[in-house]
PDB file of C-alpha atoms in Angstrom:
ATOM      1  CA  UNK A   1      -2.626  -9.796  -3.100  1.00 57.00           C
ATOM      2  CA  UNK A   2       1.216  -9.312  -3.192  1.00 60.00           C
ATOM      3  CA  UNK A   3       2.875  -9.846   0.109  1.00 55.00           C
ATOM      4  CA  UNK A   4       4.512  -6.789   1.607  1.00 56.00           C
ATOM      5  CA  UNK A   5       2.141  -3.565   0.378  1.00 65.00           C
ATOM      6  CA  UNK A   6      -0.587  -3.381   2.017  1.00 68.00           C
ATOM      7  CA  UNK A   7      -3.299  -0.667   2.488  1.00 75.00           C
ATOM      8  CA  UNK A   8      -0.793   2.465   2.886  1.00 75.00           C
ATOM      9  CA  UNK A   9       0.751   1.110  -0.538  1.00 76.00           C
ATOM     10  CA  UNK A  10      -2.654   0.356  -2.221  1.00 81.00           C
ATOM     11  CA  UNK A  11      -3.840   3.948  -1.341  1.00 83.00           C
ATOM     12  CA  UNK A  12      -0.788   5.738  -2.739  1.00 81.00           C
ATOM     13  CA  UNK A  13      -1.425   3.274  -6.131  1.00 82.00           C
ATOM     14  CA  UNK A  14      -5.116   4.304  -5.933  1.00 85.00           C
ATOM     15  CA  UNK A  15      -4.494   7.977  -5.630  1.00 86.00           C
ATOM     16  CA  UNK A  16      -1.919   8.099  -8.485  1.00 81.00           C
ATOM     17  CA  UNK A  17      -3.803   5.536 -10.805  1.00 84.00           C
ATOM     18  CA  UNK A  18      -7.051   7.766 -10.113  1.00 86.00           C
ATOM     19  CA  UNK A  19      -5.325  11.024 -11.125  1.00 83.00           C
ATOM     20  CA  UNK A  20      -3.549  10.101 -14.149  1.00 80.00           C
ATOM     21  CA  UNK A  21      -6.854   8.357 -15.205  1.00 82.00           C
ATOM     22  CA  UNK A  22      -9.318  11.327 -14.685  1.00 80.00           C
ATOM     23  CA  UNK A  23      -7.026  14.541 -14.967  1.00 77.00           C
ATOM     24  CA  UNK A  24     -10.508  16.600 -15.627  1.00 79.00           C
ATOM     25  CA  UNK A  25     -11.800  15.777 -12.406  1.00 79.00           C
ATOM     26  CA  UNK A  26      -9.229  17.908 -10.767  1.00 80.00           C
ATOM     27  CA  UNK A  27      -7.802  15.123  -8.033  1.00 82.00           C
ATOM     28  CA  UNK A  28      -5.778  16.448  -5.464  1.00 77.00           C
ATOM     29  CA  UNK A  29      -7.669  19.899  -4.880  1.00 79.00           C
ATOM     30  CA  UNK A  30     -10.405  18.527  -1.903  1.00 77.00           C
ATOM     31  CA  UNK A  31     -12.577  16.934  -4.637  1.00 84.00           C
ATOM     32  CA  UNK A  32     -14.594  14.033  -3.272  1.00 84.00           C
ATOM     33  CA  UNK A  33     -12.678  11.824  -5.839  1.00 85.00           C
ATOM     34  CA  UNK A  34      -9.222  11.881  -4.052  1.00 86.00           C
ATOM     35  CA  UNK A  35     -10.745  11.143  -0.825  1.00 85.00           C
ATOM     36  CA  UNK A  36     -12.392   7.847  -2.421  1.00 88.00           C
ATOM     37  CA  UNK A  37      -9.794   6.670  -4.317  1.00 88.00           C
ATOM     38  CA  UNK A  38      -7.370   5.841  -1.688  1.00 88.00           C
ATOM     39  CA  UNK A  39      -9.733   4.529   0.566  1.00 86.00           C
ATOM     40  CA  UNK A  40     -11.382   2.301  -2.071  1.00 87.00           C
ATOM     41  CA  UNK A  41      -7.789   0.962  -2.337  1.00 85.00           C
ATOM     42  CA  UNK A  42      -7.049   0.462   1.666  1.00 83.00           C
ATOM     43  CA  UNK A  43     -10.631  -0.826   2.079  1.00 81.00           C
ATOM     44  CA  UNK A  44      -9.606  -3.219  -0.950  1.00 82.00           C
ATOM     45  CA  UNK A  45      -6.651  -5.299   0.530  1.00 81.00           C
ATOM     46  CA  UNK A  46      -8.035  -6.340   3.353  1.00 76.00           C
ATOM     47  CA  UNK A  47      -9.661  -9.725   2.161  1.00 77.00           C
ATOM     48  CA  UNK A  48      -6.870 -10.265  -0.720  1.00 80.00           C
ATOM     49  CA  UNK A  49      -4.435  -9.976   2.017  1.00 78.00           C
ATOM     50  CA  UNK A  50      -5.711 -13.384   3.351  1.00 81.00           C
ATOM     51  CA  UNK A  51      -4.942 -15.269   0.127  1.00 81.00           C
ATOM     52  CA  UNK A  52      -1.047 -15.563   0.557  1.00 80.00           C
ATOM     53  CA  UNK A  53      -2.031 -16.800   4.168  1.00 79.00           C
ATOM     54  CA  UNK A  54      -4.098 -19.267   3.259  1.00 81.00           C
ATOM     55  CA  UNK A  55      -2.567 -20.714   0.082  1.00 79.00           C
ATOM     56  CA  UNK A  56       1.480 -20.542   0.808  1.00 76.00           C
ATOM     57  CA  UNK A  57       1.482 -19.206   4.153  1.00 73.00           C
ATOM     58  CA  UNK A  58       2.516 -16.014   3.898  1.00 73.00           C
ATOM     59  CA  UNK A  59       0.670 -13.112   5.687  1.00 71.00           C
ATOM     60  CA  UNK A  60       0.215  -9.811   2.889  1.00 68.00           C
ATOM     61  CA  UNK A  61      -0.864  -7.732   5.913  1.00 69.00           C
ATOM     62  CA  UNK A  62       0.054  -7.309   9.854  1.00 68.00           C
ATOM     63  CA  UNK A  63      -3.690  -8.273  10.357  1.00 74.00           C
ATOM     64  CA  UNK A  64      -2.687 -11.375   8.235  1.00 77.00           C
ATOM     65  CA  UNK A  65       0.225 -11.994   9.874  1.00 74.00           C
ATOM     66  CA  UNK A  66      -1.541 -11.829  13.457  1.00 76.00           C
ATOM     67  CA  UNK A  67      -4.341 -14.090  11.650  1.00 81.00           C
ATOM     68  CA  UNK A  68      -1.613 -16.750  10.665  1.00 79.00           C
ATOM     69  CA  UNK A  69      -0.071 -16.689  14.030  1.00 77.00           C
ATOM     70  CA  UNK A  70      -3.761 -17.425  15.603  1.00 80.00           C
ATOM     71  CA  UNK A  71      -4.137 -20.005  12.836  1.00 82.00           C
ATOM     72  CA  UNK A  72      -0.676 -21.861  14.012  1.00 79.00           C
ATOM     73  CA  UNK A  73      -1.441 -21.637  17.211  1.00 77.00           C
ATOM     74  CA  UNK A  74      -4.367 -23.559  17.241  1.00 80.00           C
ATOM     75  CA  UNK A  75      -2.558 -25.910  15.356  1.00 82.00           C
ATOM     76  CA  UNK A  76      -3.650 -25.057  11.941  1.00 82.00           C
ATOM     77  CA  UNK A  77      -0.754 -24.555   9.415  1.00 78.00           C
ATOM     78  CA  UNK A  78      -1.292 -22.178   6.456  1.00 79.00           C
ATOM     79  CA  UNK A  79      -0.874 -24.378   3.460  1.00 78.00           C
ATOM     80  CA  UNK A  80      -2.937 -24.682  -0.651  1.00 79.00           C
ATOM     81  CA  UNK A  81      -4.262 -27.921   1.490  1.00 81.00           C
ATOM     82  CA  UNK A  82      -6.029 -25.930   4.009  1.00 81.00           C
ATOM     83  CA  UNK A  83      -9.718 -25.967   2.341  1.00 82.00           C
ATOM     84  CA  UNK A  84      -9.030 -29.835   2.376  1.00 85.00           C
ATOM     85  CA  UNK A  85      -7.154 -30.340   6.123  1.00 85.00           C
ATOM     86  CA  UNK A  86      -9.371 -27.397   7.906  1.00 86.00           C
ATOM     87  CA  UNK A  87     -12.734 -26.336   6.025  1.00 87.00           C
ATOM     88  CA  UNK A  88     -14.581 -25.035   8.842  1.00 87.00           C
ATOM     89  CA  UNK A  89     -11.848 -23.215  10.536  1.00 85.00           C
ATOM     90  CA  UNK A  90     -11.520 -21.367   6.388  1.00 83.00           C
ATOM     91  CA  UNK A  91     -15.431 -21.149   6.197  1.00 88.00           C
ATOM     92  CA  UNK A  92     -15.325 -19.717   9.790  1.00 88.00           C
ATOM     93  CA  UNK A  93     -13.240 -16.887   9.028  1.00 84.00           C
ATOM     94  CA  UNK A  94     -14.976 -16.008   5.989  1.00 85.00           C
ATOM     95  CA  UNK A  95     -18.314 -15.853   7.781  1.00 90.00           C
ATOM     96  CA  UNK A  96     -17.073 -13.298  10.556  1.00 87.00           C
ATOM     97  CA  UNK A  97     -15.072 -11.257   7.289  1.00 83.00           C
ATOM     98  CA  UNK A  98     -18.165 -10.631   6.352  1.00 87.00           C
ATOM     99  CA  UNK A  99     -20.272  -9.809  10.024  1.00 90.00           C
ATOM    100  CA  UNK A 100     -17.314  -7.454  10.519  1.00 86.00           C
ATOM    101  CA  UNK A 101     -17.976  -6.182   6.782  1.00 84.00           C
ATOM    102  CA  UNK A 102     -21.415  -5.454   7.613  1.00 90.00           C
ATOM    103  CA  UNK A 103     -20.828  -4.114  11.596  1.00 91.00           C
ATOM    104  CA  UNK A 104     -18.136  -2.160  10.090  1.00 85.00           C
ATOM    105  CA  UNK A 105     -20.729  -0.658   7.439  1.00 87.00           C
ATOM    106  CA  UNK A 106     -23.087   0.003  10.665  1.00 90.00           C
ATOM    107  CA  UNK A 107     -20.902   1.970  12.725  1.00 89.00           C
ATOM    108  CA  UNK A 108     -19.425   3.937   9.838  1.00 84.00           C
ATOM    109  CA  UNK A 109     -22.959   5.471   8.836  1.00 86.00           C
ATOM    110  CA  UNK A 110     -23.706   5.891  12.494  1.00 89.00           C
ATOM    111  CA  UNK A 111     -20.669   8.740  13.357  1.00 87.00           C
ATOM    112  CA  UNK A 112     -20.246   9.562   9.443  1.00 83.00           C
ATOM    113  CA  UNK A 113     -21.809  13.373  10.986  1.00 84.00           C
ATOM    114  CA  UNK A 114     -18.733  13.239  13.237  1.00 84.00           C
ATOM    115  CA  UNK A 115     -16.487  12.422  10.554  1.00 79.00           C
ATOM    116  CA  UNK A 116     -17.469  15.070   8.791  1.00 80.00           C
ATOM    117  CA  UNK A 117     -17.115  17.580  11.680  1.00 82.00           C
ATOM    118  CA  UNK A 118     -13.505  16.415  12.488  1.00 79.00           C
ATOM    119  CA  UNK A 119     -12.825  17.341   8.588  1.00 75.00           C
ATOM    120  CA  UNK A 120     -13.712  21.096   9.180  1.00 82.00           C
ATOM    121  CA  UNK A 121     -11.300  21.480  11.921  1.00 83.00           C
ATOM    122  CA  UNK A 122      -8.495  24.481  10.982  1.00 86.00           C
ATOM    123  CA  UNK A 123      -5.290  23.386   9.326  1.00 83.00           C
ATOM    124  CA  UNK A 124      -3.346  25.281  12.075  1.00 87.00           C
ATOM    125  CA  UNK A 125      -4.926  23.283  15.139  1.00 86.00           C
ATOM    126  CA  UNK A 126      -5.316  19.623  13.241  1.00 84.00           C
ATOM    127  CA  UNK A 127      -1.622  19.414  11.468  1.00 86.00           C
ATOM    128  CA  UNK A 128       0.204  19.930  14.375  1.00 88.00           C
ATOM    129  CA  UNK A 129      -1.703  17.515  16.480  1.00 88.00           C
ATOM    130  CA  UNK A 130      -1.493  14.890  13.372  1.00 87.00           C
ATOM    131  CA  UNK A 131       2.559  15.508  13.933  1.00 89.00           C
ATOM    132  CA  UNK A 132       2.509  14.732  18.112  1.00 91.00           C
ATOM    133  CA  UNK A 133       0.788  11.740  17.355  1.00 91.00           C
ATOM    134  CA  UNK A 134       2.555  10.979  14.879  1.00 89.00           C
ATOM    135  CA  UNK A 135       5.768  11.419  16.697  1.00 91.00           C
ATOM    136  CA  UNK A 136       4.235   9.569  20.049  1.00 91.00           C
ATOM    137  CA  UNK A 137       3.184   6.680  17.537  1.00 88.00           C
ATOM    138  CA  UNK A 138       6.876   6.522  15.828  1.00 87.00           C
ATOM    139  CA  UNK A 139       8.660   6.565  18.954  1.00 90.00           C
ATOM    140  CA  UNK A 140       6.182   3.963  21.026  1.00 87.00           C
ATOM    141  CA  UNK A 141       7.131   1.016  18.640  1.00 82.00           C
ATOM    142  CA  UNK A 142      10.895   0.870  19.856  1.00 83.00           C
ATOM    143  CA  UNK A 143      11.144   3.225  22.180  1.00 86.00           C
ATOM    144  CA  UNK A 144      14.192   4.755  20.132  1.00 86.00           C
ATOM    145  CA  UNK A 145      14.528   8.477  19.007  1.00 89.00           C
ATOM    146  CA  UNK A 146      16.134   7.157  15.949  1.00 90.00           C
ATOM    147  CA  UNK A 147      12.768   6.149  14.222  1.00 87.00           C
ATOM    148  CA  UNK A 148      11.316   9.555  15.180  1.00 90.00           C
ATOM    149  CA  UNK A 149      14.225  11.314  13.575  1.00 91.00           C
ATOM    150  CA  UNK A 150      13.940   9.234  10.199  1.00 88.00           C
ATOM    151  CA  UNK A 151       9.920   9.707  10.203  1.00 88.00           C
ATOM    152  CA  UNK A 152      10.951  13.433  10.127  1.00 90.00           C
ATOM    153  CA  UNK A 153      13.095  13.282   7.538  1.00 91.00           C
ATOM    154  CA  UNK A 154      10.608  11.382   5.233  1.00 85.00           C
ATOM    155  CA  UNK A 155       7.941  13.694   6.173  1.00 87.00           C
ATOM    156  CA  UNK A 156      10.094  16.465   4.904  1.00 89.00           C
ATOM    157  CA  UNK A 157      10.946  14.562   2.094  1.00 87.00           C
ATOM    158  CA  UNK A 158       7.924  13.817   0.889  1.00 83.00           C
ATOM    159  CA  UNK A 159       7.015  17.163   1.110  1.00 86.00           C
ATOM    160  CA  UNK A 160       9.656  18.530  -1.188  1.00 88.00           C
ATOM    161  CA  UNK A 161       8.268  15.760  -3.836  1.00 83.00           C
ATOM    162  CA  UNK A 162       4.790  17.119  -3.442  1.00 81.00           C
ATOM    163  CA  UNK A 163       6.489  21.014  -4.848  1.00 84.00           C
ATOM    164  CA  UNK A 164       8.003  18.919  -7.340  1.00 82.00           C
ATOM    165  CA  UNK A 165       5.172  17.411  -8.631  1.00 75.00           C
ATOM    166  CA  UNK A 166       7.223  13.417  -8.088  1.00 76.00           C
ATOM    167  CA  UNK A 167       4.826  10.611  -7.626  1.00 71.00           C
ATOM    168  CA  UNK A 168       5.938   9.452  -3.648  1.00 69.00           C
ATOM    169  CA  UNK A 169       4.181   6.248  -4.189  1.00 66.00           C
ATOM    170  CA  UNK A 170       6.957   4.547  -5.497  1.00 71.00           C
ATOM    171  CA  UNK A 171       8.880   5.479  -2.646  1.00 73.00           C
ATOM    172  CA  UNK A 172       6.437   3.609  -0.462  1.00 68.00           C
ATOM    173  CA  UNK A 173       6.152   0.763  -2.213  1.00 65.00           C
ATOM    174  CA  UNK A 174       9.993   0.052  -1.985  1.00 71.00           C
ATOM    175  CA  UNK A 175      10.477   1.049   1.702  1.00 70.00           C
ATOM    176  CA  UNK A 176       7.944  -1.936   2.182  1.00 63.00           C
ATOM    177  CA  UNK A 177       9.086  -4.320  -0.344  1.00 68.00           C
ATOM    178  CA  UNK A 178      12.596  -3.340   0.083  1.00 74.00           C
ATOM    179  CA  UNK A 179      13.798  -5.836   3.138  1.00 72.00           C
ATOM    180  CA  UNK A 180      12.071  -8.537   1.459  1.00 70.00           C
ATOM    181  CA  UNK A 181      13.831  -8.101  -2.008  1.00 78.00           C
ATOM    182  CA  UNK A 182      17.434  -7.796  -0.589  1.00 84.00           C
ATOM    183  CA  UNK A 183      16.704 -11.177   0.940  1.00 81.00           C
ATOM    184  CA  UNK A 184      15.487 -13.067  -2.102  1.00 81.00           C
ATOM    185  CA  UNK A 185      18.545 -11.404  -4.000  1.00 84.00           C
ATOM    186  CA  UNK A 186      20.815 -12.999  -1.580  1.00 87.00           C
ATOM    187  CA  UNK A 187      19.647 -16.156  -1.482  1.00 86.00           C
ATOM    188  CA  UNK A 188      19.765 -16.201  -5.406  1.00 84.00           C
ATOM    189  CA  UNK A 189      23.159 -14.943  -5.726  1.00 85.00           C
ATOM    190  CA  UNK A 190      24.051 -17.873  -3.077  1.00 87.00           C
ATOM    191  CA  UNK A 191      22.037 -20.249  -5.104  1.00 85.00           C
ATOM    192  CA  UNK A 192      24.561 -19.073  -8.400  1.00 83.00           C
ATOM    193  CA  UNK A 193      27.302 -18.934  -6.909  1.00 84.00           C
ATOM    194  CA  UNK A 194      27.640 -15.445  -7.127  1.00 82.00           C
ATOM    195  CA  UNK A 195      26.563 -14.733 -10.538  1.00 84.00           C
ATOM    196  CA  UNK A 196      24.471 -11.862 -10.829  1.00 84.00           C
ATOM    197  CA  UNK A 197      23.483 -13.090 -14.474  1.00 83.00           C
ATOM    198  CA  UNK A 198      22.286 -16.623 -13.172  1.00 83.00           C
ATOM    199  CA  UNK A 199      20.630 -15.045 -10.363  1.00 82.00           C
ATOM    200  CA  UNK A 200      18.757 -12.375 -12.218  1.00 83.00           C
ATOM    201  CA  UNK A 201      17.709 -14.100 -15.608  1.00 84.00           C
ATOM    202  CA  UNK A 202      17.669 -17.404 -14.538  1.00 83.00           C
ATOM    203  CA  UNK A 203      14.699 -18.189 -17.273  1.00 84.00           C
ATOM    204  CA  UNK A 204      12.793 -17.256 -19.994  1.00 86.00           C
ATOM    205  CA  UNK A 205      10.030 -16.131 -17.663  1.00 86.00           C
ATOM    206  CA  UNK A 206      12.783 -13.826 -15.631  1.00 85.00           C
ATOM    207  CA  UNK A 207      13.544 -12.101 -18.730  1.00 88.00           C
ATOM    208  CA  UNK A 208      10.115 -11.725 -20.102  1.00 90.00           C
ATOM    209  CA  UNK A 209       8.918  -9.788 -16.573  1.00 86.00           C
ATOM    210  CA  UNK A 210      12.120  -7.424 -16.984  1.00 87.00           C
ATOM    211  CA  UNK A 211      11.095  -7.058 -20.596  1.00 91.00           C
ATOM    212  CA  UNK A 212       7.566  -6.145 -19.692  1.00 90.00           C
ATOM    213  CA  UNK A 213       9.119  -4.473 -16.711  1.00 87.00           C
ATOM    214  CA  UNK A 214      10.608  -1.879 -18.812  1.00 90.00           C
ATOM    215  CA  UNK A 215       8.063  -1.426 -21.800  1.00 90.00           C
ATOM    216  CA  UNK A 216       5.417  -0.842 -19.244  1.00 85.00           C
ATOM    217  CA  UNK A 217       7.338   1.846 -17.733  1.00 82.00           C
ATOM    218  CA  UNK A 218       8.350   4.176 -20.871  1.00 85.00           C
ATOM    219  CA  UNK A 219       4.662   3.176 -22.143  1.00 84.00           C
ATOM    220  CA  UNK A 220       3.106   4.737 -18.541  1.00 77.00           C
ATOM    221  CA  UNK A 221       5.750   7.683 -18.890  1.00 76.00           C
ATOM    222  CA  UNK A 222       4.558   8.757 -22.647  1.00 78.00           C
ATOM    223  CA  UNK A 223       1.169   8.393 -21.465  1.00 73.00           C
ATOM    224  CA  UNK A 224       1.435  10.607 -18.724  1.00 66.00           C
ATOM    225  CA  UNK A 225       3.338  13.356 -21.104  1.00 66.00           C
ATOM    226  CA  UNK A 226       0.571  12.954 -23.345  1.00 62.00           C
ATOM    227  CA  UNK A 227      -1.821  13.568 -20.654  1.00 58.00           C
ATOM    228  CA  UNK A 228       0.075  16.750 -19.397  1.00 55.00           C
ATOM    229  CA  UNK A 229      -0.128  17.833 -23.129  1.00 51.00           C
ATOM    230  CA  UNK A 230      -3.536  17.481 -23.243  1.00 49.00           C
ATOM    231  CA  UNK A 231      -4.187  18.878 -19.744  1.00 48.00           C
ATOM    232  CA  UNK A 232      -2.088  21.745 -20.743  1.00 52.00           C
ATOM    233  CA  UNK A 233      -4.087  22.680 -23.688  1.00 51.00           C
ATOM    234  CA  UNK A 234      -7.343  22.306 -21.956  1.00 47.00           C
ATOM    235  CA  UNK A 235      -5.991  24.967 -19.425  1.00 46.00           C
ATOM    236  CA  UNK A 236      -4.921  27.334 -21.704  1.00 47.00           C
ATOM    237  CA  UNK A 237      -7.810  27.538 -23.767  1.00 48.00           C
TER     238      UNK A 237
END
């Protein structure tokens, strides 16, 4: 539900979250396992993407945000009133959610066989046509050879974290979040007259998420030791 990730950021959590959870199942060697995870977590945002909208406003998805601009344009402003002000235009859009749940369902089993086939197509013919589109879909936004230049460069990036074995999830999530967080720290250190103290821990609730912050991330780093330990030993036995 947090405004700004997305599917592309849920998948990468999904993936990572799913490998450090079940290092026996071998994710991230064509087992059926990595191919679920990530979807299960792009398939997942979609309706918690709509809560932000609905209840302060604020799309968590460009399908939300196009939803919200629909919304305003018939007059309906995203707001917590909006059960109250507008119930059937709410009701509405939960109803077709979940006709395009089930149509969606429908037309998935019906070319599954052809999803399958496009998977057994040779690494040599199907990565470089990934890259053309990829470059045709980069450069058709703006219409600038810039973007296409700095999609390269993070593709070759993230390949060098792959041989390094560095989680590129985190690198996705603040690419997304990033804009957003720059202009919230702004606005605070305008707010506190440029005190980065007043701006960062303005409250006891402020210092208890950098707290937690912190002690969640050296508790998720000596888990995942312990689980290369463990992993290790397995392997060598």
């Amino acid at each position: 539900m947090l405004p700004g990730l997305g599917g592309t950021a849920a998948a990468f959590l999904s993936y990572g979250v799913a490998k450090q959870a079940s290092p026996h199942k071998q994710i991230g060697t064509g087992v059926i396992a990595g191919v679920a995870a990530p979807e299960a977590g792009n398939n997942a945002t979609v309706g918690p993407a709509l809560v932000p909208l609905i209840a302060f406003g604020i799309p968590g998805s460009i399908t939300a945000a196009l939803i919200g601009g629909a919304l305003i344009y018939h007059g309906i402003t995203p707001s917590p009133r909006m059960f109250e002000l507008f119930p059937a235009a709410i009701y509405s859009l939960f109803l077709i959610l979940l006709f395009a749940n089930l149509v969606n369902l429908g037309v998935s089993r019906a070319f599954a066989f052809l999803y399958v086939r496009l998977a057994h197509i040779p690494k040599p013919v199907l990565v470089p046509g990934i890259i053309m589109i990829a470059i045709v879909g980069t450069f058709s936004i703006r219409n600038n050879i810039y973007d296409v230049g700095i999609m390269l460069f993070i593709g070759v990036l993230g390949f060098f974290l792959r041989r390094l074995q560095i989680p590129d999830a985190p690198l996705v999530i603040t690419f997304l979040i990033s804009p957003l967080a720059e202009s919230s720290l702004r606005r605070s250190l305008l707010i506190a007259d440029g005190s980065w103290t007043a701006a960062l821990f303005p409250s006891a609730l402020a210092v208890s998420l950098c707290v937690a912050t912190v002690a969640f991330s050296v508790l998720f780093t000596r888990m995942r030791k312990h689980q290369s330990f463990l992993v290790g030993d397995t392997t060598r036995e």
